[in-house]
Structures are given as C-alpha cells and as structure tokens.
mmCIF file of C-alpha atoms in Angstrom:
data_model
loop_
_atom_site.group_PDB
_atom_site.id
_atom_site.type_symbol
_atom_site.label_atom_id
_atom_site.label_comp_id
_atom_site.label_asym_id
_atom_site.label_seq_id
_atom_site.Cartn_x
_atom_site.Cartn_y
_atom_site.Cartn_z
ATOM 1 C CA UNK A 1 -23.880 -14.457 4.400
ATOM 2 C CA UNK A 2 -21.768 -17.046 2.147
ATOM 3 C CA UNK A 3 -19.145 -18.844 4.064
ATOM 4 C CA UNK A 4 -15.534 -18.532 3.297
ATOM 5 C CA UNK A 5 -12.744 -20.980 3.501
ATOM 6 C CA UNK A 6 -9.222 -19.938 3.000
ATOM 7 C CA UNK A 7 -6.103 -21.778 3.556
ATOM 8 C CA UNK A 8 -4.624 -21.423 7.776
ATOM 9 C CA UNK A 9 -1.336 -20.044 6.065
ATOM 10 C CA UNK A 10 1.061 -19.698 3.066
ATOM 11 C CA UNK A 11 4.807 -19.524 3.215
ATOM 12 C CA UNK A 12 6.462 -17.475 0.433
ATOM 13 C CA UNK A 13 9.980 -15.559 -0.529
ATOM 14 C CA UNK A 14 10.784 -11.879 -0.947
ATOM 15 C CA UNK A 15 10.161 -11.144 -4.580
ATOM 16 C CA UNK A 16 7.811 -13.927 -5.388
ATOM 17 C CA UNK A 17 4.110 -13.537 -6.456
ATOM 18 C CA UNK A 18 1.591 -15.110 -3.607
ATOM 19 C CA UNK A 19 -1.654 -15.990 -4.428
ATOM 20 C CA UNK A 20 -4.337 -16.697 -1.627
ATOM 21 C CA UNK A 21 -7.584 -18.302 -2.889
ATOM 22 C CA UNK A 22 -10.654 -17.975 -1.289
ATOM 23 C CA UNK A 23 -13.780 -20.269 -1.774
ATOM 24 C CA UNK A 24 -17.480 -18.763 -1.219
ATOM 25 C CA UNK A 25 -19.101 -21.733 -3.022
ATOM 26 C CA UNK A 26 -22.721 -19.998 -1.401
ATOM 27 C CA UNK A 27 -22.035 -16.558 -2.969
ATOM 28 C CA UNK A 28 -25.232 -15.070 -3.898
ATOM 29 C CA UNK A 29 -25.596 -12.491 -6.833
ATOM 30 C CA UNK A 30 -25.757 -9.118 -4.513
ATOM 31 C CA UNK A 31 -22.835 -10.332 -3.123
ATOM 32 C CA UNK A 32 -19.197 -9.597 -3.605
ATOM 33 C CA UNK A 33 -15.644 -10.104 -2.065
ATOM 34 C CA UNK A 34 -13.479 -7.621 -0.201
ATOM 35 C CA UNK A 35 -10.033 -8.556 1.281
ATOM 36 C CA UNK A 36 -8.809 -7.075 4.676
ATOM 37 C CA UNK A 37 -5.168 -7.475 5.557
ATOM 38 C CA UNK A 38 -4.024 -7.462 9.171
ATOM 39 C CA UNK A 39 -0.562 -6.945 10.829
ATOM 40 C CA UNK A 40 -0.133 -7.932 14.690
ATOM 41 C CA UNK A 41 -1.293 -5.284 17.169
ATOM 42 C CA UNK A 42 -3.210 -3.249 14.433
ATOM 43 C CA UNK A 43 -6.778 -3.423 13.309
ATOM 44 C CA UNK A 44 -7.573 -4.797 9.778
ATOM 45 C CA UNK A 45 -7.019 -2.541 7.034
ATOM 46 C CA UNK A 46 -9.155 -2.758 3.450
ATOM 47 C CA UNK A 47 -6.575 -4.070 0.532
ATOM 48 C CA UNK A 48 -9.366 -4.860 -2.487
ATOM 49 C CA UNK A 49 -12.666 -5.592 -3.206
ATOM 50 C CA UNK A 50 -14.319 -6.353 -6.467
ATOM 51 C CA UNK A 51 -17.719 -8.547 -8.088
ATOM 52 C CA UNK A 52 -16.736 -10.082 -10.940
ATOM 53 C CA UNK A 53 -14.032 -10.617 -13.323
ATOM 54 C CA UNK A 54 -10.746 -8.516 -12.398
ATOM 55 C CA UNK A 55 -9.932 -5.839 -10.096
ATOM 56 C CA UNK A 56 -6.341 -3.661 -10.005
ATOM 57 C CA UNK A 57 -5.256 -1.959 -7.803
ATOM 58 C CA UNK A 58 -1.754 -0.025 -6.540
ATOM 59 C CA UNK A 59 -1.135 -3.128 -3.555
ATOM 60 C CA UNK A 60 -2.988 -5.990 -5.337
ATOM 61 C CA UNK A 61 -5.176 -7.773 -7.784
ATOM 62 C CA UNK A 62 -8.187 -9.240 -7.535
ATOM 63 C CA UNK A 63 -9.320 -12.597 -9.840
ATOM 64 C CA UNK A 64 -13.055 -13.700 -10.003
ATOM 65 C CA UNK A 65 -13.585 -16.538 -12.247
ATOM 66 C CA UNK A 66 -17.669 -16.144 -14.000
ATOM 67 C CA UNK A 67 -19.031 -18.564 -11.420
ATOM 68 C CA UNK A 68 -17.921 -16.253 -8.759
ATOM 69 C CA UNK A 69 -17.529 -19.930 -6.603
ATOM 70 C CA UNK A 70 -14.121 -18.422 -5.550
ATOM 71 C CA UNK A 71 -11.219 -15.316 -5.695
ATOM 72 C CA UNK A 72 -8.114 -14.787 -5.798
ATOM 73 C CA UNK A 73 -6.070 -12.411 -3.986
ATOM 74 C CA UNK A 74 -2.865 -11.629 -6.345
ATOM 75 C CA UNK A 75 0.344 -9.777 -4.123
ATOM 76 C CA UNK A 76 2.871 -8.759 -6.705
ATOM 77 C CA UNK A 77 6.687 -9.319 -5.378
ATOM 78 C CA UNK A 78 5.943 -9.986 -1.676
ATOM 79 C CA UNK A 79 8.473 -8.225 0.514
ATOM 80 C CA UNK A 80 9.235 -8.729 4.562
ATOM 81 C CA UNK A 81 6.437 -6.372 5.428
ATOM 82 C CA UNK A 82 3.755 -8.036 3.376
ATOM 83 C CA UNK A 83 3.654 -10.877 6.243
ATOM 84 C CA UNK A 84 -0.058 -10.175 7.863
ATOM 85 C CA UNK A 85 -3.307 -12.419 7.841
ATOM 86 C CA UNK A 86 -5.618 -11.944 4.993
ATOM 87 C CA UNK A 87 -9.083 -11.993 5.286
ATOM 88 C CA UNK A 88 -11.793 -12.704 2.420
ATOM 89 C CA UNK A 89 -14.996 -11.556 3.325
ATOM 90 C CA UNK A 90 -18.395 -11.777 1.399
ATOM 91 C CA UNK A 91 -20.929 -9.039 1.959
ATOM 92 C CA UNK A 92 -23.988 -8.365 0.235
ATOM 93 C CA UNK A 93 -24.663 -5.025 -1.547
ATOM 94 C CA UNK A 94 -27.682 -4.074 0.077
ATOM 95 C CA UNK A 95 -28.494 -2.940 3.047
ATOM 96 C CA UNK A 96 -26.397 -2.725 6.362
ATOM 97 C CA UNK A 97 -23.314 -4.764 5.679
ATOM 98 C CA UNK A 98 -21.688 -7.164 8.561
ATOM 99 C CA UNK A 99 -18.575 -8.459 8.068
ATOM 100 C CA UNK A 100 -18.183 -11.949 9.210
ATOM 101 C CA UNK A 101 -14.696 -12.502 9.255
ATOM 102 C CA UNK A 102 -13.132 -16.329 8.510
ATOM 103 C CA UNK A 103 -10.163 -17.520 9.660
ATOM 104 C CA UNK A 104 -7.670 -15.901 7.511
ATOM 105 C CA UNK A 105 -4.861 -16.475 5.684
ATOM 106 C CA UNK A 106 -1.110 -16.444 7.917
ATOM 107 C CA UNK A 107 1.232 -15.034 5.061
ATOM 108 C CA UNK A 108 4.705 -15.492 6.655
ATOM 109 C CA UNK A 109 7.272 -13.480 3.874
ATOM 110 C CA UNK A 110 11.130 -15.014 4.229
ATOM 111 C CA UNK A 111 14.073 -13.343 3.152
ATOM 112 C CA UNK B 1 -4.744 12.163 7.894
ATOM 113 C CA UNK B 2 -8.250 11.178 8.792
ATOM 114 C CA UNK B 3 -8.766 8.023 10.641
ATOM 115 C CA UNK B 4 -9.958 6.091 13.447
ATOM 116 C CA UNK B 5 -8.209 6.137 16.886
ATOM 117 C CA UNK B 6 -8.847 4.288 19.791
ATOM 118 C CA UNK B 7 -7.531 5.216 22.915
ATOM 119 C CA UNK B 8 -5.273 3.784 25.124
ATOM 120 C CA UNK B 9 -3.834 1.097 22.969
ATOM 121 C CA UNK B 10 -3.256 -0.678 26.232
ATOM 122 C CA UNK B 11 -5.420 -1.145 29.512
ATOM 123 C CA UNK B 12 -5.036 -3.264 32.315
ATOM 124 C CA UNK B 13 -7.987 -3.446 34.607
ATOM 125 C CA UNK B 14 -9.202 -5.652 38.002
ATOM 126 C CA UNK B 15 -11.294 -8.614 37.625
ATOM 127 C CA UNK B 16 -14.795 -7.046 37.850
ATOM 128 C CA UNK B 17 -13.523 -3.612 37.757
ATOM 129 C CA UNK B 18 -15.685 -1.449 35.012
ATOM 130 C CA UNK B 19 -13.415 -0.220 32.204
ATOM 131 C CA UNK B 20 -14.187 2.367 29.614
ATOM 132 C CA UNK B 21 -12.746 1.838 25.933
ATOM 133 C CA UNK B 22 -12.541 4.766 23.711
ATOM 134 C CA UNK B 23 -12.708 5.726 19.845
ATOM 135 C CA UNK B 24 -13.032 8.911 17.682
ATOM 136 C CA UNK B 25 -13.070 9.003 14.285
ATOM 137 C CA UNK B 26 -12.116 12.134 11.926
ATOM 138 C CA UNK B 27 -14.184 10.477 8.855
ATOM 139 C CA UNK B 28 -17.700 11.649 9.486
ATOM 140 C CA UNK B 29 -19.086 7.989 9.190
ATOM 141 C CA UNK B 30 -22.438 7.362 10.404
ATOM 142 C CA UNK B 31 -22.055 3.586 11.298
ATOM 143 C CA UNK B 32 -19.690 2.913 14.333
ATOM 144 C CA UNK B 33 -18.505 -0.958 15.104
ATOM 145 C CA UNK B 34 -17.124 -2.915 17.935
ATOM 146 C CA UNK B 35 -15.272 -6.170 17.144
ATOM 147 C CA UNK B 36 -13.602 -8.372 19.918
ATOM 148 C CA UNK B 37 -10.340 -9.893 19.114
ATOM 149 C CA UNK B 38 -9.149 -12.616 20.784
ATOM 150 C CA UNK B 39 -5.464 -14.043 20.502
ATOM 151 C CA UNK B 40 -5.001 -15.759 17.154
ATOM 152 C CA UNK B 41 -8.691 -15.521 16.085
ATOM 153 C CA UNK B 42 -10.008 -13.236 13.605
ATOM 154 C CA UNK B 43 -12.503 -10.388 14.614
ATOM 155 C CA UNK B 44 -15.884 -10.914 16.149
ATOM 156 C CA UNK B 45 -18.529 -7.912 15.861
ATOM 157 C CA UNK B 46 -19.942 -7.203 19.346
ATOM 158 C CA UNK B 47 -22.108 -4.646 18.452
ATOM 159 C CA UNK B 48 -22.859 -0.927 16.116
ATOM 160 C CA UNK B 49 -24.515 2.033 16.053
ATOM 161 C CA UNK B 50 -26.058 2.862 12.262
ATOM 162 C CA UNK B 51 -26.074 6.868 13.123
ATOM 163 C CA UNK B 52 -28.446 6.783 16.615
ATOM 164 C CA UNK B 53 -29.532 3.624 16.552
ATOM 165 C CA UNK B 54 -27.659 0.978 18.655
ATOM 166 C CA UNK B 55 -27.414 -2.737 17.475
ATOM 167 C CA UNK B 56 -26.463 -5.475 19.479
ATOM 168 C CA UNK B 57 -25.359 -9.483 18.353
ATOM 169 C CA UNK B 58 -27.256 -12.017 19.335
ATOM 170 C CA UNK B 59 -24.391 -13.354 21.430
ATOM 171 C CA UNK B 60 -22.298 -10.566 22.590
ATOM 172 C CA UNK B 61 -23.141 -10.908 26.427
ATOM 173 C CA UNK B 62 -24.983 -8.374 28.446
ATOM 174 C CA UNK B 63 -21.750 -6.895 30.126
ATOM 175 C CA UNK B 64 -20.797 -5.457 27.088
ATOM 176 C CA UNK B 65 -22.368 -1.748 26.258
ATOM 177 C CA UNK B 66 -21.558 0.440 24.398
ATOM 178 C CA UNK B 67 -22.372 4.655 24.101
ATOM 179 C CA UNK B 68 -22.048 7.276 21.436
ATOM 180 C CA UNK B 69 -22.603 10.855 22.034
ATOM 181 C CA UNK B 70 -21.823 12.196 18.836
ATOM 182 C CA UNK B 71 -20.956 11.169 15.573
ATOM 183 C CA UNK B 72 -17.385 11.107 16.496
ATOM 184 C CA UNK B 73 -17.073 9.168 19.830
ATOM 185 C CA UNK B 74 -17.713 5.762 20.832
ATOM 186 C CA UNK B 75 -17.389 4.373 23.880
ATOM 187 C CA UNK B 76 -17.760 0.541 24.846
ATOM 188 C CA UNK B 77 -18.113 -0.265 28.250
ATOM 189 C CA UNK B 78 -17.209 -3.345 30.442
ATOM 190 C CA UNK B 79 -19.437 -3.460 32.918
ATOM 191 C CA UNK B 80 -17.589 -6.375 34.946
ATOM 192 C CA UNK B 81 -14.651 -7.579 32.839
ATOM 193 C CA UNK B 82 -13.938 -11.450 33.448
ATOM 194 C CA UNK B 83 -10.304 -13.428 32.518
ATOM 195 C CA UNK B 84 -12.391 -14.427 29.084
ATOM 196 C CA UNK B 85 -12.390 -10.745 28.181
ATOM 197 C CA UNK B 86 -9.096 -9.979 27.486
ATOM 198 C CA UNK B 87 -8.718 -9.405 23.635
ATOM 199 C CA UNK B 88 -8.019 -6.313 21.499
ATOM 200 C CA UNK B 89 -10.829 -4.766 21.503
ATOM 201 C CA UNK B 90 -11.385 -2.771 17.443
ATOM 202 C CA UNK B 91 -13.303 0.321 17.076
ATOM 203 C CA UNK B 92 -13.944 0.779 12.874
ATOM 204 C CA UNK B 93 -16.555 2.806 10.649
ATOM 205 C CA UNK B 94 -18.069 2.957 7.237
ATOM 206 C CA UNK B 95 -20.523 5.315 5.540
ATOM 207 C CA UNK B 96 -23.822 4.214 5.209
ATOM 208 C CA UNK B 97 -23.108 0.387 6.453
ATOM 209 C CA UNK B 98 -20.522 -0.454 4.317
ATOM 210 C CA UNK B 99 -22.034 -1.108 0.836
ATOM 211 C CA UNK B 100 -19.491 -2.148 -1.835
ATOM 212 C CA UNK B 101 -17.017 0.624 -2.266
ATOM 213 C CA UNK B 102 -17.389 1.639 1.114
ATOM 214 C CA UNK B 103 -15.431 -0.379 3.228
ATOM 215 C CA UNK B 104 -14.799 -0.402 6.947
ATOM 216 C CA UNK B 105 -11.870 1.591 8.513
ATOM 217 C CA UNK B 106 -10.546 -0.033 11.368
ATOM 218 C CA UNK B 107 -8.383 1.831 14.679
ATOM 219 C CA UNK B 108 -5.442 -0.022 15.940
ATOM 220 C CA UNK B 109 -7.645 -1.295 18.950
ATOM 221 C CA UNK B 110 -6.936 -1.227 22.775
ATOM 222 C CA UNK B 111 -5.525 -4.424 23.700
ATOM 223 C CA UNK B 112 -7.521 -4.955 27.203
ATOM 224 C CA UNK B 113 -5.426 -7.055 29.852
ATOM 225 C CA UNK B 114 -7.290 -8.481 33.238
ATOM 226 C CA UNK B 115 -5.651 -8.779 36.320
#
C-alpha cells in the first residue's frame, strides 16, 4: 500500500475555498485515492474518491495531476461545520481492500 | 436510512472485566471491520470478517476477538480490557472488500472507557 503524507492541519475562513494535498509518491497503477472525512465522536464518513484526472462531486472535488504522485481534495466555500480531519487513503483495485489510514488533515473552519 | 450502528456509544468497564461491543448493519455488506481509535490518532484496523471468514492483523493482540452470527451482527470482544484499551472502538462495512466505488461505511463507534 503507497504511503500518504498530508499536512497535521489547515486553518481557513467561512466562505473560502480549502485545498488539502495529499502526496502518494509510491502510488501504483491499480491504485487510486479516496478521501474520508471525520467529525469528533463519529466514525469516518466517505467524501470522494477518484483515479485520475478530475472527480465532482455534490461536497467536493477531486484533482489528480497525470503522474498521479499526489491529489487534491477541493472544499468549495468552507462553512463552521466543515471543521473535521480528512483522510487520503490509497487502496488498490483488486482484491480485498484495507484501508491504512495516515494521519489526517485537522481542518479548523473560523467564522 | 440504512446504515451501520454500533451499540452503546459509550461503555465503561473494570480493568480485566470482559466487555462485549456491538454492531448491525442494515446494508447487506458481506465484509465487516473493526478499527481501534485512539485519542487524536487516526483509525487502526483490528480485524474483519470477508462474509464467514474471520481475518485478524498481524498486531492486533490476542485479547481482542471478534464474532459474527449473521450477516448483520458483529460483535468484538475484550477478553481482559487493560488502561491501553480505551479508544472508540469503529464497526464499518463494504461490499465485496471495498473495491473502488465501494467504499467503507463507518458506525459512530462505542467510545470504551476503563476503570
């Protein structure tokens, strides 16, 4: 399973576009990226996932430049409720899939 | 809706007292997982059944098991909780292990206390 690094945490304001980048310089090609968010006291819940190029959907985008070396994460006007850790997890489409998850991403959202 | 739920969200057991976690699921997944969360950390995968078949990690210690009856239920069991157990504990599923487009669905996990 590729390693990920992430940054330990972003600050950002209600309104603005955040962008969390995720690097998976090991990716292999059956692999591709998913992104988990997570609020305190609740269990991870699945925002994205995508293998190359872009992904869209209703909560987020999804960037992956052609080298696939990292992703981007993409939240659209961040608002209060938007603070969570984000995880970036690289899985292999084949077989049984394990998440590994990294350290995350602390998004703290100010007014 | 259907979903994962783990039951109770909180439990407080003795030092070396065996304690029972629960979790259903309404999705009809055949792959159950247990994660261990521990304060500020991100979630570790103890262990999951792929339909019967039970599989364990390499390092989740030996008084951690876990039981499923059915396709709905999952149990884990403690079999003699220490101080270093205390963490939410995370039930979750998937169809088939999770391939892409099938990601995991997570409960809101029992946070286990030990006294």
């Amino acid at each position: 399973l590729a390693k990920t690094t992430q940054p330990i945490s972003m600050d950002s304001y209600e309104g603005q576009e955040v962008n969390i980048t995720c690097s998976h310089n090991n990716i292999a090609t059956n692999d591709y990226i998913t992104w988990y968010q997570q609020f305190p006291s609740q269990g991870p819940r699945f925002i994205i996932q995508g293998y190359k190029t872009k992904v869209t959907n209703e909560v987020a985008s999804l960037f992956i430049p052609a080298d696939r070396k990292s992703s981007t994460l993409s939240l659209p006007r961040v608002s209060l409720s938007d603070t969570a850790v984000y995880y970036c997890l690289v899985s292999m489409n084949t077989g049984f899939q394990k998440l590994v998850f990294g350290t995350g991403t602390r998004l703290l959202v100010s007014p | 809706d259907a979903m994962v739920i783990q039951n109770p969200r909180y439990q407080v057991t003795q030092f070396g007292k065996p304690v029972t976690l629960s979790c259903s699921q309404t999705l009809n997944h055949n792959v159950m997982y247990w994660y261990q969360q521990k304060s500020s950390q991100a979630p570790k995968l103890l262990f999951h059944y792929y339909d019967k078949d039970f599989n364990n990690e390499a390092d989740t210690p030996d008084n951690f098991q876990s039981r499923r009856p059915n396709t709905s239920f999952c149990f884990l069991d403690i079999r003699s909780p220490g101080l270093g157990d205390a963490a939410m504990y995370l039930c979750a599923t998937s169809r088939d292990g999770g391939r892409e487009g099938q990601p995991q669905h997570f409960g809101d996990g029992t946070r286990l206390s030990i006294l």
